[in-house]
XYZ file of N, CA and C in Angstrom:
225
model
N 0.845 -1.175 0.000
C 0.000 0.000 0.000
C 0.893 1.242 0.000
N 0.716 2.699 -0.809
C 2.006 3.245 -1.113
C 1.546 4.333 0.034
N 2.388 4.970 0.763
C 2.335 6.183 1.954
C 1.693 7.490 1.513
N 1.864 8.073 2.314
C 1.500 9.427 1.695
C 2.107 10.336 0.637
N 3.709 10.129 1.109
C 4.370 10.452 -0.021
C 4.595 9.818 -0.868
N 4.355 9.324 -1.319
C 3.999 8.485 -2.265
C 2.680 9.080 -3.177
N 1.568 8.942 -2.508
C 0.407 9.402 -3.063
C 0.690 10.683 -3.592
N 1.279 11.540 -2.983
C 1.548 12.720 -3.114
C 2.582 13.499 -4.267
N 3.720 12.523 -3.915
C 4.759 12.968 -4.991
C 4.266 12.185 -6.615
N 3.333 11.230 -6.954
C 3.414 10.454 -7.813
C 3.088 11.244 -8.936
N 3.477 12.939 -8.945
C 3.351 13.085 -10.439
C 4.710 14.243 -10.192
N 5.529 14.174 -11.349
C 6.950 14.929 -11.288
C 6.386 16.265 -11.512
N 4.933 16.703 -11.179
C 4.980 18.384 -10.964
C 4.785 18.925 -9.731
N 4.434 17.711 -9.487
C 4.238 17.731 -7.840
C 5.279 17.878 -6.192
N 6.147 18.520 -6.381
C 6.916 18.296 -5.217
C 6.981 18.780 -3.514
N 7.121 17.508 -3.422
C 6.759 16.944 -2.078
C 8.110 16.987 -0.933
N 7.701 17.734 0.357
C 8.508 18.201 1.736
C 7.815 17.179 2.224
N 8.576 16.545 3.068
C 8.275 15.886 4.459
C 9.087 15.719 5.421
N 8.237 16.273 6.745
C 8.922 16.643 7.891
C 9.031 15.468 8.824
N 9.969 14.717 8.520
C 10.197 12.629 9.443
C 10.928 12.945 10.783
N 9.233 12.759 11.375
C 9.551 12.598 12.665
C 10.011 11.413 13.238
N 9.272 10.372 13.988
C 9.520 9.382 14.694
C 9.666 8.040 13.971
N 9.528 8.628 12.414
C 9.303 7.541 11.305
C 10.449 7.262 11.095
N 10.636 6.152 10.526
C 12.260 5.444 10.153
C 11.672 5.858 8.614
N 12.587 6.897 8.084
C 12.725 7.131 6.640
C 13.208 5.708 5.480
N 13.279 4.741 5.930
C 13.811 3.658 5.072
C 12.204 3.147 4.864
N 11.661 3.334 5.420
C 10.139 2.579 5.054
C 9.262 3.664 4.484
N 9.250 4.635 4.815
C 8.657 5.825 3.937
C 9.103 6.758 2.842
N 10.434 6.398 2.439
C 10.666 6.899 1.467
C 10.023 7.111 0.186
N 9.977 7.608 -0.657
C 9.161 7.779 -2.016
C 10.087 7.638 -3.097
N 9.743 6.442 -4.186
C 11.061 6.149 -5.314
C 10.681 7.327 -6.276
N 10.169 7.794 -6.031
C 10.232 9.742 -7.007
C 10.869 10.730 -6.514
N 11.558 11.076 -7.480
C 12.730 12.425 -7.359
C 11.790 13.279 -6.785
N 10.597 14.418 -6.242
C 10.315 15.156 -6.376
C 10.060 15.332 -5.022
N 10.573 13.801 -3.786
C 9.924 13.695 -2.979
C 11.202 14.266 -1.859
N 11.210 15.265 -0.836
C 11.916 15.744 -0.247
C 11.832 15.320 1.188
N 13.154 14.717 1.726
C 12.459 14.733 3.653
C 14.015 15.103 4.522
N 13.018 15.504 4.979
C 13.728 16.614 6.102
C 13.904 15.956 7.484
N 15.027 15.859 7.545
C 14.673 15.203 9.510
C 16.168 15.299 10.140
N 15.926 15.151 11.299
C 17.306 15.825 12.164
C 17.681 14.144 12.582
N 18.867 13.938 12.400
C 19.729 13.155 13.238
C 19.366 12.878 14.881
N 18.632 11.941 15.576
C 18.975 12.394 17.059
C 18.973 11.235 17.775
N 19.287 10.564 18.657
C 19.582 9.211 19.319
C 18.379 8.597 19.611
N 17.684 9.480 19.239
C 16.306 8.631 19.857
C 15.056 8.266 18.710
N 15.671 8.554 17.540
C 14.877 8.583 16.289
C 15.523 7.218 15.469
N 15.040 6.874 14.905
C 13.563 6.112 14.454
C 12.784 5.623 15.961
N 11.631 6.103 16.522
C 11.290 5.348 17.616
C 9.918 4.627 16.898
N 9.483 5.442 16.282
C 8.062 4.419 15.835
C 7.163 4.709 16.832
N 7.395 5.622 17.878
C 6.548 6.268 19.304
C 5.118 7.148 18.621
N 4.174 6.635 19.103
C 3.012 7.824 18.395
C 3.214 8.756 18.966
N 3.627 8.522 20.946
C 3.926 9.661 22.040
C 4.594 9.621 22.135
N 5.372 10.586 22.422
C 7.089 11.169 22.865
C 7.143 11.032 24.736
N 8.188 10.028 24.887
C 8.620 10.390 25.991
C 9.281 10.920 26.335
N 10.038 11.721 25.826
C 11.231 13.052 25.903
C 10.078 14.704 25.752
N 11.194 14.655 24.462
C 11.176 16.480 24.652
C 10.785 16.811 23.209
N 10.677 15.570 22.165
C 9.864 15.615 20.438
C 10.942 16.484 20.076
N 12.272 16.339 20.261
C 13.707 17.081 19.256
C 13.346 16.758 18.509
N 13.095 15.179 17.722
C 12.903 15.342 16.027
C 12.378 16.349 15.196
N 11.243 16.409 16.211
C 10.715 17.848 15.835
C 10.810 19.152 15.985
N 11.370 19.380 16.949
C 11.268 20.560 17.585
C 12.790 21.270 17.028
N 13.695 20.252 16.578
C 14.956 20.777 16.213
C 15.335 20.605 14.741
N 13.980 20.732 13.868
C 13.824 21.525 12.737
C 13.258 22.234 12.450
N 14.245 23.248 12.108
C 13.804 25.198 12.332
C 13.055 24.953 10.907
N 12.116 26.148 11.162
C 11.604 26.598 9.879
C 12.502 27.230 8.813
N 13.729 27.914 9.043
C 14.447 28.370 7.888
C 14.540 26.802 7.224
N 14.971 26.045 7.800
C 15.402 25.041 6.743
C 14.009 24.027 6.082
N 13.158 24.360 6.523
C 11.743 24.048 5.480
C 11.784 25.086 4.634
N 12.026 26.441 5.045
C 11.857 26.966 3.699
C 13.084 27.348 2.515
N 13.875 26.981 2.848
C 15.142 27.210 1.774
C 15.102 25.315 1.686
N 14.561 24.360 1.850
C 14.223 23.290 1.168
C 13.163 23.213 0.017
N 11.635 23.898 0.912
C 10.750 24.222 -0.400
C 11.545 25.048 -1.490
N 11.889 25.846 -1.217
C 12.656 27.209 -2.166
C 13.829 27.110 -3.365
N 14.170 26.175 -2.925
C 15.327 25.696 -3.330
C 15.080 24.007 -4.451
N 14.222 22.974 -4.106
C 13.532 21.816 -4.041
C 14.534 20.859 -3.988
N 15.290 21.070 -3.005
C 16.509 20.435 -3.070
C 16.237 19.668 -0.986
């Protein structure tokens, strides 16, 4: 069954940001160029956690400049 990005990126005019939180990017990746993901390095990521027992760095320690010079850029 294909993810969201997937659904999303499946036409090359379409390009697609995604912000990978607690997700292990090896299973959600998208085999289309158009599909972009963004996610911070952090010891506690891939958890697969719906709830955070910390402090949600995956998230919280990607700034918005770098969503938007990713959209901006499509790189």
């Amino acid at each position: 069954m294909p993810g969201t990005t997937d659904l999303l990126s499946g036409s090359p005019n379409w390009p697609v940001v995604v912000l990978m939180s607690p997700n292990d990017p090896r299973y959600t990746e998208s085999e289309y160029e158009s599909g972009k993901v963004i996610r911070e390095d952090v010891e506690c990521s891939p958890c697969q956690l719906k709830t955070c027992p910390t402090d949600r760095r995956c998230m919280t320690m990607i700034i918005p400049e770098k969503v938007v010079q990713t959209c901006a850029s499509g790189k």
